[in-house]
mmCIF file of C-alpha atoms in Angstrom:
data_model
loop_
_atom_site.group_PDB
_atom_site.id
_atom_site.type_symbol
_atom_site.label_atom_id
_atom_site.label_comp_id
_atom_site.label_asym_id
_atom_site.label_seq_id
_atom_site.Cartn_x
_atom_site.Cartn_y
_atom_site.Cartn_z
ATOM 1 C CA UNK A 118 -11.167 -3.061 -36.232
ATOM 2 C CA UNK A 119 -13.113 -0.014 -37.046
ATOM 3 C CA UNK A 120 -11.339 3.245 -37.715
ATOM 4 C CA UNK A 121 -10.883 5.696 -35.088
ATOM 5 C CA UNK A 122 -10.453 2.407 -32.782
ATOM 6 C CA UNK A 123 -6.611 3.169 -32.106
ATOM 7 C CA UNK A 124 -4.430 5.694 -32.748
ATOM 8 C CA UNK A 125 -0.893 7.460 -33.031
ATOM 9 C CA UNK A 126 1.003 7.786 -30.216
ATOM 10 C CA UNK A 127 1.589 11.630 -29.234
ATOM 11 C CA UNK A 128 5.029 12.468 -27.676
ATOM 12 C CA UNK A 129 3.717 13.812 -24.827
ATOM 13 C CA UNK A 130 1.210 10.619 -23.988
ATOM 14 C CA UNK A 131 4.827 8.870 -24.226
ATOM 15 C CA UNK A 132 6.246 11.042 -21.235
ATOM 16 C CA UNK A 133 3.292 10.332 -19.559
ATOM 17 C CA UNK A 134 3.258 6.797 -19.722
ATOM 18 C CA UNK A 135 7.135 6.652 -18.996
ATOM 19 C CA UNK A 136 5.840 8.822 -15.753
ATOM 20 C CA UNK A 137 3.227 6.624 -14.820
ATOM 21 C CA UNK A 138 5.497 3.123 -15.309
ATOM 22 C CA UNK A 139 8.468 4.903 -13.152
ATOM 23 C CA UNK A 140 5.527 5.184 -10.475
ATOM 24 C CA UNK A 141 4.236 1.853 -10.752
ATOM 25 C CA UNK A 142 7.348 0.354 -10.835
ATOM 26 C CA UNK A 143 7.937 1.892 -7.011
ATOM 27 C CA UNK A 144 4.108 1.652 -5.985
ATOM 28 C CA UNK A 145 3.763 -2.366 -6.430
ATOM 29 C CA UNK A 146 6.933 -2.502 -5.571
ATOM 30 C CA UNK A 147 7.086 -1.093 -2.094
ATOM 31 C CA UNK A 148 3.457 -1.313 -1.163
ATOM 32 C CA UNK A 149 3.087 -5.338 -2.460
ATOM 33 C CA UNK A 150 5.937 -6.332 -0.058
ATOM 34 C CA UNK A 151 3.684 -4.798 2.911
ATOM 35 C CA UNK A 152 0.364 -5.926 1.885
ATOM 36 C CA UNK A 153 -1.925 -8.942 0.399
ATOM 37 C CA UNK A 154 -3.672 -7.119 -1.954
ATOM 38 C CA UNK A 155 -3.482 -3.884 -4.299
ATOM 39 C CA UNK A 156 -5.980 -2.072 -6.552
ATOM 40 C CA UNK A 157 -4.933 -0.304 -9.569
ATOM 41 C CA UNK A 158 -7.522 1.634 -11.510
ATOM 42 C CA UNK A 159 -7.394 2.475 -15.299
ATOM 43 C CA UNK A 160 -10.394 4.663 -15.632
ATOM 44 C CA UNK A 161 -9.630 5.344 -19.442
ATOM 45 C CA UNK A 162 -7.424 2.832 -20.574
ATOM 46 C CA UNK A 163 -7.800 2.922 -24.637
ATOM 47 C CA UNK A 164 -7.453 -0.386 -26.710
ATOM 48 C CA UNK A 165 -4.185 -1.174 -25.655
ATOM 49 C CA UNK A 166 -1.707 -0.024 -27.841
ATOM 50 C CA UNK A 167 -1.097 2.809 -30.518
ATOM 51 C CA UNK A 168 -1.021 2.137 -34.472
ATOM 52 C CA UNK A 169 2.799 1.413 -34.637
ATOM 53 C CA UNK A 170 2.647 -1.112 -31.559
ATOM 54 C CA UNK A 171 3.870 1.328 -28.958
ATOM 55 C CA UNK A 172 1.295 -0.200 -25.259
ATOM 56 C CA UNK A 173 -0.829 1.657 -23.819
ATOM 57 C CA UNK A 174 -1.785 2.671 -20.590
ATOM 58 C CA UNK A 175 -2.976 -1.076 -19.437
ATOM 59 C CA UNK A 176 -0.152 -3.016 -20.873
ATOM 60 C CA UNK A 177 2.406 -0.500 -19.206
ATOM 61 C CA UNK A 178 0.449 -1.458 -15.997
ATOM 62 C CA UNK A 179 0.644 -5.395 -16.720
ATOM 63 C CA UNK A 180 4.587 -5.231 -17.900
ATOM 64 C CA UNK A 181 4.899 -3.622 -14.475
ATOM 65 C CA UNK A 182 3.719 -6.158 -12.517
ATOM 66 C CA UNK A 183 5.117 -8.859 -14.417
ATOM 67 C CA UNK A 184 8.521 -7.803 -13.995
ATOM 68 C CA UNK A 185 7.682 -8.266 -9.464
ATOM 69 C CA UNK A 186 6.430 -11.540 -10.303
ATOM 70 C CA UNK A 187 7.529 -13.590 -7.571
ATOM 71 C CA UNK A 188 9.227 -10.712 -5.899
ATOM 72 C CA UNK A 189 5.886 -8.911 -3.783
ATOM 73 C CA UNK A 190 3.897 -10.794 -1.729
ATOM 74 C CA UNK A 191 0.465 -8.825 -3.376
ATOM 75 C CA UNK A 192 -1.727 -10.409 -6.220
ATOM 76 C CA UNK A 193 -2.886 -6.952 -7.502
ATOM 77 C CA UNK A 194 -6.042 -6.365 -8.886
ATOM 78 C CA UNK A 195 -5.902 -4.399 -12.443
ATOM 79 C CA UNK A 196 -8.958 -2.382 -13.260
ATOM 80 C CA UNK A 197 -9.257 -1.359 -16.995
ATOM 81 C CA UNK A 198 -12.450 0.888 -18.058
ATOM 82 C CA UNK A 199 -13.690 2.381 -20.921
ATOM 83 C CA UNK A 200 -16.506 3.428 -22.454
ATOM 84 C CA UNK A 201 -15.903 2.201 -26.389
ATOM 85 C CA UNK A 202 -16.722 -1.514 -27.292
ATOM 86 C CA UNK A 203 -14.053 -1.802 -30.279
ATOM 87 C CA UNK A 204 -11.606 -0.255 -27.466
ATOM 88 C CA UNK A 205 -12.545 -3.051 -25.014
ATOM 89 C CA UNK A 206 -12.845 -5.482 -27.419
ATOM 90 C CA UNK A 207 -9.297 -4.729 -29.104
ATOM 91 C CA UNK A 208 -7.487 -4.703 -25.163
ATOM 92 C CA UNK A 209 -9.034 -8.105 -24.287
ATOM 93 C CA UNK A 210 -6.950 -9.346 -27.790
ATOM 94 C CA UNK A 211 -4.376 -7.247 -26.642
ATOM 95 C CA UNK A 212 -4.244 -9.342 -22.998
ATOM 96 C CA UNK A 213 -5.770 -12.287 -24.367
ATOM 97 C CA UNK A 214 -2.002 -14.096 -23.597
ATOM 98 C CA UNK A 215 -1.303 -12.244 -20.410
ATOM 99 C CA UNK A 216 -3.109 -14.033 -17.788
ATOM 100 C CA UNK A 217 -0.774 -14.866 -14.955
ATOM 101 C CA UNK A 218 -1.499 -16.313 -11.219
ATOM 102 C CA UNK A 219 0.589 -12.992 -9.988
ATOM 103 C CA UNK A 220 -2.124 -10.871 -10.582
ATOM 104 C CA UNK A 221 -6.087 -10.229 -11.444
ATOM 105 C CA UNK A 222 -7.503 -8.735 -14.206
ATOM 106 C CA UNK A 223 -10.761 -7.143 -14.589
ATOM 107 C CA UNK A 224 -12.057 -5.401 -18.509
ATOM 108 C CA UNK A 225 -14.951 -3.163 -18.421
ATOM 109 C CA UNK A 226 -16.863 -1.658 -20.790
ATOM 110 C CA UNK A 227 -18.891 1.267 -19.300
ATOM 111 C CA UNK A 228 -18.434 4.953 -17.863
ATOM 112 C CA UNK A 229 -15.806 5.291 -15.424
ATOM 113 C CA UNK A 230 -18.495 7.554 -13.174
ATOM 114 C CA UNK A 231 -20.730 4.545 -13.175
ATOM 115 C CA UNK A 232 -18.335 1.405 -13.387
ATOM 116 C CA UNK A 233 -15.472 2.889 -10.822
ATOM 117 C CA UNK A 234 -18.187 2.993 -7.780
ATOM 118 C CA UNK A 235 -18.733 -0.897 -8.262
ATOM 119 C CA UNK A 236 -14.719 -1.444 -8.459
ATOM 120 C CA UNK A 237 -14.741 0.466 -5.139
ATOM 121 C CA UNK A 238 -17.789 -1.713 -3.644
ATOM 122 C CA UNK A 239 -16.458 -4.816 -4.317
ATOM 123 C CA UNK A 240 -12.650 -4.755 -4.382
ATOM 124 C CA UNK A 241 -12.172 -2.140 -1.621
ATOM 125 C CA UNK A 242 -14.884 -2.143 0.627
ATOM 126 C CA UNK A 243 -15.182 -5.710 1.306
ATOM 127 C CA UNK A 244 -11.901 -6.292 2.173
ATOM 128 C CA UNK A 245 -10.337 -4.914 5.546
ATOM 129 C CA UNK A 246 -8.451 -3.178 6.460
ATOM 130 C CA UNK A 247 -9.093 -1.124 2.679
ATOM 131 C CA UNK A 248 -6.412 -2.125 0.357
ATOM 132 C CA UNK A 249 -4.249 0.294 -1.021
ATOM 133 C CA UNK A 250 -5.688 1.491 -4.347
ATOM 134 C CA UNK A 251 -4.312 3.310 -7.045
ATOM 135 C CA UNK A 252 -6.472 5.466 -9.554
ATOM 136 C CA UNK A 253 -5.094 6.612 -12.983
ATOM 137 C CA UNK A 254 -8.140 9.069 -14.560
ATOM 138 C CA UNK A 255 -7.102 10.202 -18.100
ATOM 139 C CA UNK A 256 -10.271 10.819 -19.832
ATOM 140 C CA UNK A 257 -10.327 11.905 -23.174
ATOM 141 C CA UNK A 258 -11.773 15.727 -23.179
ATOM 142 C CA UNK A 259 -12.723 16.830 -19.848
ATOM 143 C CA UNK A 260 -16.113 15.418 -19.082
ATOM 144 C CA UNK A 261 -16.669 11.845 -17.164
ATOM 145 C CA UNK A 262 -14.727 12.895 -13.796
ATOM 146 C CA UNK A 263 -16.856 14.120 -11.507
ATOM 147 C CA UNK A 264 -15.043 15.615 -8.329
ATOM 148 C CA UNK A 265 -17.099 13.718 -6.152
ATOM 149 C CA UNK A 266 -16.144 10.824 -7.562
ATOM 150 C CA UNK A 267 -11.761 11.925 -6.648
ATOM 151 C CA UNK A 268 -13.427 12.578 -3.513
ATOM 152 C CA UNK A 269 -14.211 9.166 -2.943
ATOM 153 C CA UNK A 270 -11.229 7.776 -4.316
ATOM 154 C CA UNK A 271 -9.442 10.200 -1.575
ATOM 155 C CA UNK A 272 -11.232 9.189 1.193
ATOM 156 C CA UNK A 273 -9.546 5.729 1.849
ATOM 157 C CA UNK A 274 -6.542 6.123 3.553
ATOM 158 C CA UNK A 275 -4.237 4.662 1.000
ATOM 159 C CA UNK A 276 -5.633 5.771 -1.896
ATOM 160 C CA UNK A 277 -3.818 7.630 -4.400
ATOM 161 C CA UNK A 278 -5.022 9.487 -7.730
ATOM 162 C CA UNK A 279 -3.357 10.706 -10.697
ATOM 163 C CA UNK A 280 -5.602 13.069 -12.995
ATOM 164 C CA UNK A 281 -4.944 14.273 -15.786
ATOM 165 C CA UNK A 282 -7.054 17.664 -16.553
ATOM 166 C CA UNK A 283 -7.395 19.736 -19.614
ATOM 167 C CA UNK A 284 -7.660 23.072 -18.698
ATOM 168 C CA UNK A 285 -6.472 24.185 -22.005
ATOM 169 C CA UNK A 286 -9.946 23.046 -23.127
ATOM 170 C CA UNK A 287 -11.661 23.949 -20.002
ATOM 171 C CA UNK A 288 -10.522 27.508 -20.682
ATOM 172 C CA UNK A 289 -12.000 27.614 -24.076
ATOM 173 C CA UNK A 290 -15.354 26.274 -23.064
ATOM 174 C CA UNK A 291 -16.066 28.370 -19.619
ATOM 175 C CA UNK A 292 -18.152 30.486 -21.010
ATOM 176 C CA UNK A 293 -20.018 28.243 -23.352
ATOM 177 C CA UNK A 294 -23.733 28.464 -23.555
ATOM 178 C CA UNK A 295 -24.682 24.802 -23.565
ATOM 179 C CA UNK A 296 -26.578 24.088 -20.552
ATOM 180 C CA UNK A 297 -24.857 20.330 -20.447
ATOM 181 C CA UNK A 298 -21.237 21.039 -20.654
ATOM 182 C CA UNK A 299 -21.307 23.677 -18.106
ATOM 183 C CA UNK A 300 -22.673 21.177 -16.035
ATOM 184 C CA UNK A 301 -19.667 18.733 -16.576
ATOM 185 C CA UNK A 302 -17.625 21.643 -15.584
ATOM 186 C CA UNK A 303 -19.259 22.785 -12.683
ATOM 187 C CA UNK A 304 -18.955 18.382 -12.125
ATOM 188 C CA UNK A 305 -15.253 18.319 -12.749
ATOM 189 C CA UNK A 306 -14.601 21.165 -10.522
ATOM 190 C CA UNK A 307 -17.044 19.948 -7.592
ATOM 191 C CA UNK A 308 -18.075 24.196 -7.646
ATOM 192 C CA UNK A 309 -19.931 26.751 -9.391
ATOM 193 C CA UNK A 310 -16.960 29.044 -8.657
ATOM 194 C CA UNK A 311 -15.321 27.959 -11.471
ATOM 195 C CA UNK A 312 -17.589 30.266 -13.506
ATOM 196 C CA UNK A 313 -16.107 33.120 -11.720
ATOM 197 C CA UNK A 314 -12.795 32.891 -13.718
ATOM 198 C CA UNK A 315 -14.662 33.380 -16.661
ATOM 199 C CA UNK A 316 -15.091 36.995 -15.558
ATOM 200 C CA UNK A 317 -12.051 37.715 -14.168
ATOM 201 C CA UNK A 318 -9.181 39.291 -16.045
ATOM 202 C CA UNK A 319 -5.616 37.377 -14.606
ATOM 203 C CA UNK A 320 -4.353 34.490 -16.351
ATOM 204 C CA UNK A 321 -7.198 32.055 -16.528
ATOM 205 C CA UNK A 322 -4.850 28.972 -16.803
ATOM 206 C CA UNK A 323 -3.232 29.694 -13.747
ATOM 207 C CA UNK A 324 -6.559 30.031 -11.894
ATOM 208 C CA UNK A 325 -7.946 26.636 -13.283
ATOM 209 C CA UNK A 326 -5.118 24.848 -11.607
ATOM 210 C CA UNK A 327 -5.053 26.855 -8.628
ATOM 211 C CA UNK A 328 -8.473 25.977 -7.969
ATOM 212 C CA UNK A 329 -8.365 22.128 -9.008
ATOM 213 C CA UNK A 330 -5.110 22.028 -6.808
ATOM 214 C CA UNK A 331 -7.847 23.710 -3.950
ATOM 215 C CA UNK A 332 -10.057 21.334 -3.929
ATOM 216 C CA UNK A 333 -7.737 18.674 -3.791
ATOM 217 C CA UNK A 334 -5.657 19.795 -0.968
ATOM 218 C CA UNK A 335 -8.862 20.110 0.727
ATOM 219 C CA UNK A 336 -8.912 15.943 0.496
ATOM 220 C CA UNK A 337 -5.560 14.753 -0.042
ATOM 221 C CA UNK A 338 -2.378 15.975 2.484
ATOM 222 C CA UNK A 339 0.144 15.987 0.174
ATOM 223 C CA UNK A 340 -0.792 17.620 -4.180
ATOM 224 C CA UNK A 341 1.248 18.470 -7.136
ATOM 225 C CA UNK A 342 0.375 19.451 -10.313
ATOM 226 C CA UNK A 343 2.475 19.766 -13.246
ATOM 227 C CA UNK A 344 2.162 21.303 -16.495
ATOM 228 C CA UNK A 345 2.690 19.809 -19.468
ATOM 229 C CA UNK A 346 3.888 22.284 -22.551
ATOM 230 C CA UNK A 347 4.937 21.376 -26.172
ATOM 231 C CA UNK A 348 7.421 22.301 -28.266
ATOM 232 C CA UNK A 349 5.855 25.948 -28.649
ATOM 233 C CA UNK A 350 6.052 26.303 -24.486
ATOM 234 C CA UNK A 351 1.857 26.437 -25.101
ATOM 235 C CA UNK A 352 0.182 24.387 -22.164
ATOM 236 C CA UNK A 353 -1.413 21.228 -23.290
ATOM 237 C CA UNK A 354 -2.888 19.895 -20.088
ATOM 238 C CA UNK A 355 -2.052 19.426 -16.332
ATOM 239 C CA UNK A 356 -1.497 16.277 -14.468
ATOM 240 C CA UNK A 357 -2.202 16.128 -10.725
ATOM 241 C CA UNK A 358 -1.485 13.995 -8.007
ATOM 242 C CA UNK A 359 -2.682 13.813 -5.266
ATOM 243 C CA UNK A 360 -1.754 11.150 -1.972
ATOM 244 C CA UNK A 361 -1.754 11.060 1.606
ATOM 245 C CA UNK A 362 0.987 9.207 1.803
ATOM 246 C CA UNK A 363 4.691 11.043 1.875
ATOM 247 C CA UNK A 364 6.871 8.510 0.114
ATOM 248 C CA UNK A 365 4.193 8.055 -2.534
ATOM 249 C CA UNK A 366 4.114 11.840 -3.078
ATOM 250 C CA UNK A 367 8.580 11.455 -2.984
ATOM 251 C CA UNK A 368 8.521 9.006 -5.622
ATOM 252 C CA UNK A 369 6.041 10.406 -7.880
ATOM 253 C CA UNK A 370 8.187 13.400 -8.091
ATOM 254 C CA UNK A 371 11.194 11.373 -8.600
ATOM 255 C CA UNK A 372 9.070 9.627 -11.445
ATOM 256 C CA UNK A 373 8.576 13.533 -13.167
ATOM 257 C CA UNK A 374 12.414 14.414 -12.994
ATOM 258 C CA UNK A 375 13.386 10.847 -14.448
ATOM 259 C CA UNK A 376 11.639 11.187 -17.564
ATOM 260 C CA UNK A 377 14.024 12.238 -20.726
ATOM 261 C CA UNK A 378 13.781 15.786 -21.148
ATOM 262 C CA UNK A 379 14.490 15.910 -24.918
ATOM 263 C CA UNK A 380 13.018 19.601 -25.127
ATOM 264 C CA UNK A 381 10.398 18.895 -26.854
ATOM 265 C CA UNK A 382 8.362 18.874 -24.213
ATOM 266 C CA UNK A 383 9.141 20.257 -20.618
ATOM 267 C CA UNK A 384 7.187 19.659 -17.271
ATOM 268 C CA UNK A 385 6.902 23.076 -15.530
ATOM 269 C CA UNK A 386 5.731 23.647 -11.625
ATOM 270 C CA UNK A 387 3.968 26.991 -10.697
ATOM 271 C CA UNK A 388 2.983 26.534 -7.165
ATOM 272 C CA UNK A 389 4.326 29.785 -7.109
ATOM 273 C CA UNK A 390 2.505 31.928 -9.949
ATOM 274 C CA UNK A 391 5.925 34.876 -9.845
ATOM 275 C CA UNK A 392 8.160 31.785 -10.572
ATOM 276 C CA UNK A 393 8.496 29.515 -13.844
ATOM 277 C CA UNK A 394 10.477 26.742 -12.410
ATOM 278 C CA UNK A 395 11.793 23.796 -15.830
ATOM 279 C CA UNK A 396 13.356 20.806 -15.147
ATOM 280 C CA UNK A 397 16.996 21.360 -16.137
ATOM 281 C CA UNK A 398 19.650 19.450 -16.441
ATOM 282 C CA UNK A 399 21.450 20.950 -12.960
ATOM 283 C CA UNK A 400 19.015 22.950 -10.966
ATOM 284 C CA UNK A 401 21.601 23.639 -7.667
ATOM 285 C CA UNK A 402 21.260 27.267 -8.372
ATOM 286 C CA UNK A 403 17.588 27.171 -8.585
ATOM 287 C CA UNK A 404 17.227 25.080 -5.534
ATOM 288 C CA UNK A 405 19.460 27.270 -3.135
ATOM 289 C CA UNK A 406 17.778 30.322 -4.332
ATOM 290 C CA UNK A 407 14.564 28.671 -3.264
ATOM 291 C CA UNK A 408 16.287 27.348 0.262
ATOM 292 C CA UNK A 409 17.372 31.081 0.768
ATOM 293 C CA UNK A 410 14.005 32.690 -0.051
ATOM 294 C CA UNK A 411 12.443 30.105 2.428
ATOM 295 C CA UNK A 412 14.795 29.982 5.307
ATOM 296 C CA UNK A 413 16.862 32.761 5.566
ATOM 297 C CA UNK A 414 17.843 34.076 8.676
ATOM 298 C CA UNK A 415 16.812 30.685 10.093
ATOM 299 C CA UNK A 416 18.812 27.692 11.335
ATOM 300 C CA UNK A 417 17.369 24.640 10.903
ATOM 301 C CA UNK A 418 18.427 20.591 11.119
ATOM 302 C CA UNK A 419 19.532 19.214 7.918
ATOM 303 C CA UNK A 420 16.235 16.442 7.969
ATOM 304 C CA UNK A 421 13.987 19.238 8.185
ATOM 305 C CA UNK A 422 15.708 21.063 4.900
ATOM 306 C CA UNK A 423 15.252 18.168 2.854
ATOM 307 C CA UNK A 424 11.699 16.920 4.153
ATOM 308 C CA UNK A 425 10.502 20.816 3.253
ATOM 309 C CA UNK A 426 12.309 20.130 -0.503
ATOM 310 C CA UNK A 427 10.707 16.838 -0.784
ATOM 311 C CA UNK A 428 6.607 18.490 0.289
ATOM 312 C CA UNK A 429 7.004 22.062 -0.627
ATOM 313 C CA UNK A 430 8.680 22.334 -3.605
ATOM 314 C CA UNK A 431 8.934 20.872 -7.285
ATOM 315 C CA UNK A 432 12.201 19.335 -6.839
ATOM 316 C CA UNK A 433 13.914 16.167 -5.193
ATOM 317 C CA UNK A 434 15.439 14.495 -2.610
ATOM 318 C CA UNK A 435 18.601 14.032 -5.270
ATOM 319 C CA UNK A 436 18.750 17.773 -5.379
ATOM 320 C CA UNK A 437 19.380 18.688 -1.778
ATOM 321 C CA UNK A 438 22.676 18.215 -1.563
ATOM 322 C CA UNK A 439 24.102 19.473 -4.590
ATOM 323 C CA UNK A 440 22.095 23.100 -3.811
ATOM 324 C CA UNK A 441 23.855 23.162 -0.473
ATOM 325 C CA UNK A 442 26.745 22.471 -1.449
ATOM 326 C CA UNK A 443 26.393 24.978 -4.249
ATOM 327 C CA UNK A 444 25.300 27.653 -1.105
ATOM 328 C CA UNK A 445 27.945 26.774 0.880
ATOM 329 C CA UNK A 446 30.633 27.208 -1.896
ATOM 330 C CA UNK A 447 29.084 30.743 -2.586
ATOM 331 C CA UNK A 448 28.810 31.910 0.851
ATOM 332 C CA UNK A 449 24.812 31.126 1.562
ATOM 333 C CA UNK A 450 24.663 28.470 4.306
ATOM 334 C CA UNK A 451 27.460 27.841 7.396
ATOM 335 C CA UNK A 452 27.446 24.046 7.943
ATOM 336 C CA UNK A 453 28.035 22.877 11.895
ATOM 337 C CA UNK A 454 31.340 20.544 12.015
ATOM 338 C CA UNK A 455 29.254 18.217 14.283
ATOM 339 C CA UNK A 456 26.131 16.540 13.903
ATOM 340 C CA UNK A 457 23.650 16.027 17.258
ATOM 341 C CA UNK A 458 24.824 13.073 18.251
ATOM 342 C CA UNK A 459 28.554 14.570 18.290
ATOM 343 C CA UNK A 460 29.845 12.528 15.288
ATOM 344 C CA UNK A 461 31.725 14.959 13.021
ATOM 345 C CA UNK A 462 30.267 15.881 9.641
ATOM 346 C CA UNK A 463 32.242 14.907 6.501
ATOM 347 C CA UNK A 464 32.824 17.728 4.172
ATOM 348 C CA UNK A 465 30.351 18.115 1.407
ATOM 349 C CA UNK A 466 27.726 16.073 3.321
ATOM 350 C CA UNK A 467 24.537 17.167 5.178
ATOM 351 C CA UNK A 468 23.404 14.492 6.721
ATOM 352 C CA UNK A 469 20.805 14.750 9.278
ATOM 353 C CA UNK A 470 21.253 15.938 12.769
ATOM 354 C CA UNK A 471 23.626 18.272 11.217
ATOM 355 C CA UNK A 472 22.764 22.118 11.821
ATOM 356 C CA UNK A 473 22.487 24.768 8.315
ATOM 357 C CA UNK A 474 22.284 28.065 9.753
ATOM 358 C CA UNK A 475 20.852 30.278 6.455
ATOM 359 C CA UNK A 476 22.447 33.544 5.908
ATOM 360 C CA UNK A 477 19.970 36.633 6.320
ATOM 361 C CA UNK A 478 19.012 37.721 3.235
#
């Protein structure tokens, strides 16, 4: 094995991958009870594993599935890509003893932009109705992911992708002369109006995401992005998501707030560009605040609070009832003593068909 082949393990490519096996765990879970078959893409999987042992991206994937053996009715098909030989050729070692009937794997060496298309034509395609599939796109710089190519990936129904971009680079290199690398921007992007921010004088981070998150909301019903920082609170990169699907979007948010938040690095939301919102350990405040600023004056049906939570905000279903309860305590919310159907409401609970009326604010 050459050097340069593997590598440490960074903490925050650990709080990714403990992200991305929380989301697994509930994808193959819930969606290989429902269906025959299930396509999960690694378009930049690495070798395998990290110098002290720690797995990769593709053996997180495999221990996944392994632990549903026997417990989904799918035999998913796992879809690892790179670009490196020694890379390839140091995974296949890696999964030389993991073949199992439960599932299918496929190793290819090649560019994701050029190998993924093929994964699509013969795994997806072929089969109908279209399979739900997966993506995972964590290239290494920001070249290789050509917005036309999410676009695809979008376009099926029950597709899912989950992107990492580094717009901490893609800041640096915006107004680069070389004729190639503003190409791969202008790629990444799927517009030339990325060049704009280049000119502009607001907060050029900010922008990137707000215009990624654009053009995948223009593809995708349901997007989140989330920043990651280090130690420092500097921005290393952003992760999106981005799903048509609600409970997919539900649990990859769940997946975010489950990760150990150790401080050293925090996951940050700023749909809203006046508002720094961190995962804390008790964010009730934070979360009634937002209910307040969003609904007050208004009277609305308990399921429609939480569903708004759940697609308009960063936090989670877990959440909603500790924030009202924190509003009610303090005065923000009156609570109806009956739900719709005429049942009385226990104290402390909202369940739905029970009526928040929002004080005016």
């Amino acid at each position: 094995m050459s050097e340069g082949t593997v590598w440490p393990l960074e903490p925050h490519t650990a709080a990714k991958h403990e992200i991305l096996r929380r989301y697994l765990g509930a994808w193959f879970a819930i969606l290989g009870r429902q269906n025959r078959r299930l396509v999960y893409v690694d378009g930049f999987c690495g070798p395998g594993r990290y110098t002290d042992g720690e797995p990769g991206s593709p053996l997180v994937a495999v221990e996944v599935v392994q632990t549903l053996a026997g417990k989904i009715a799918a035999k998913p098909e796992l879809v690892f890509i790179d670009n490196d030989e020694l890379r390839i050729d140091n995974l296949k070692l890696e999964l030389r003893s993991e073949a199992s009937n439960s599932y299918n794997m496929h190793i290819i060496c090649g560019e994701f932009r050029d190998k993924f298309p093929r994964v699509i034509n013969s795994l997806v395609r072929r089969q109908q109705p279209t399979p739900p599939l997966f993506a995972f796109i964590d290239p290494f710089g920001f070249s290789g992911i050509p917005f036309d190519l999410v676009r695809r990936i979008l376009s099926y129904e029950r597709s899912e992708a989950f992107i990492l971009l580094n717009t901490n680079a893609l800041r640096r290199f915006l107004e680069h002369s070389n004729h190639e690398i503003r190409i791969h921007i202008a790629e990444t992007f799927g517009t030339s109006d990325v060049f704009e921010i280049s000119t502009a004088s607001f907060d050029r981070l900010m922008a990137l995401r707000e215009l990624y998150q654009k053009q995948l909301s223009q593809h995708a019903k349901f997007v989140r992005y989330f920043e990651m920082l280090d130690s420092s609170g500097s921005t290393i990169y952003h992760l999106f998501f981005a799903t048509n699907n609600p409970l997919g979007f539900e649990k990859m948010k769940d997946a975010m707030w489950a990760v150990d938040r150790t401080g050293a690095f925090r996951f940050s939301d700023r749909t809203d560009p006046n508002q720094m919102i961190l995962l804390g350990p008790d964010p009730s405040g934070d979360l009634a605040a937002t209910l307040a600023e969003r609904f007050g004056g208004q009277t609305h049906d308990a399921q429609l609070v939480k569903r708004w939570v759940v697609e308009n905000s960063i936090f989670v279903r877990k959440h909603v009832t500790a924030a009202l309860r924190y509003a009610e305590r303090n005065g923000q919310i009156a609570v109806g003593e009956s739900k719709s159907d005429g049942s009385r409401r226990k104290r402390n609970t909202y369940p739905d068909g029970s009526t928040i009326k929002f004080r005016d604010r």
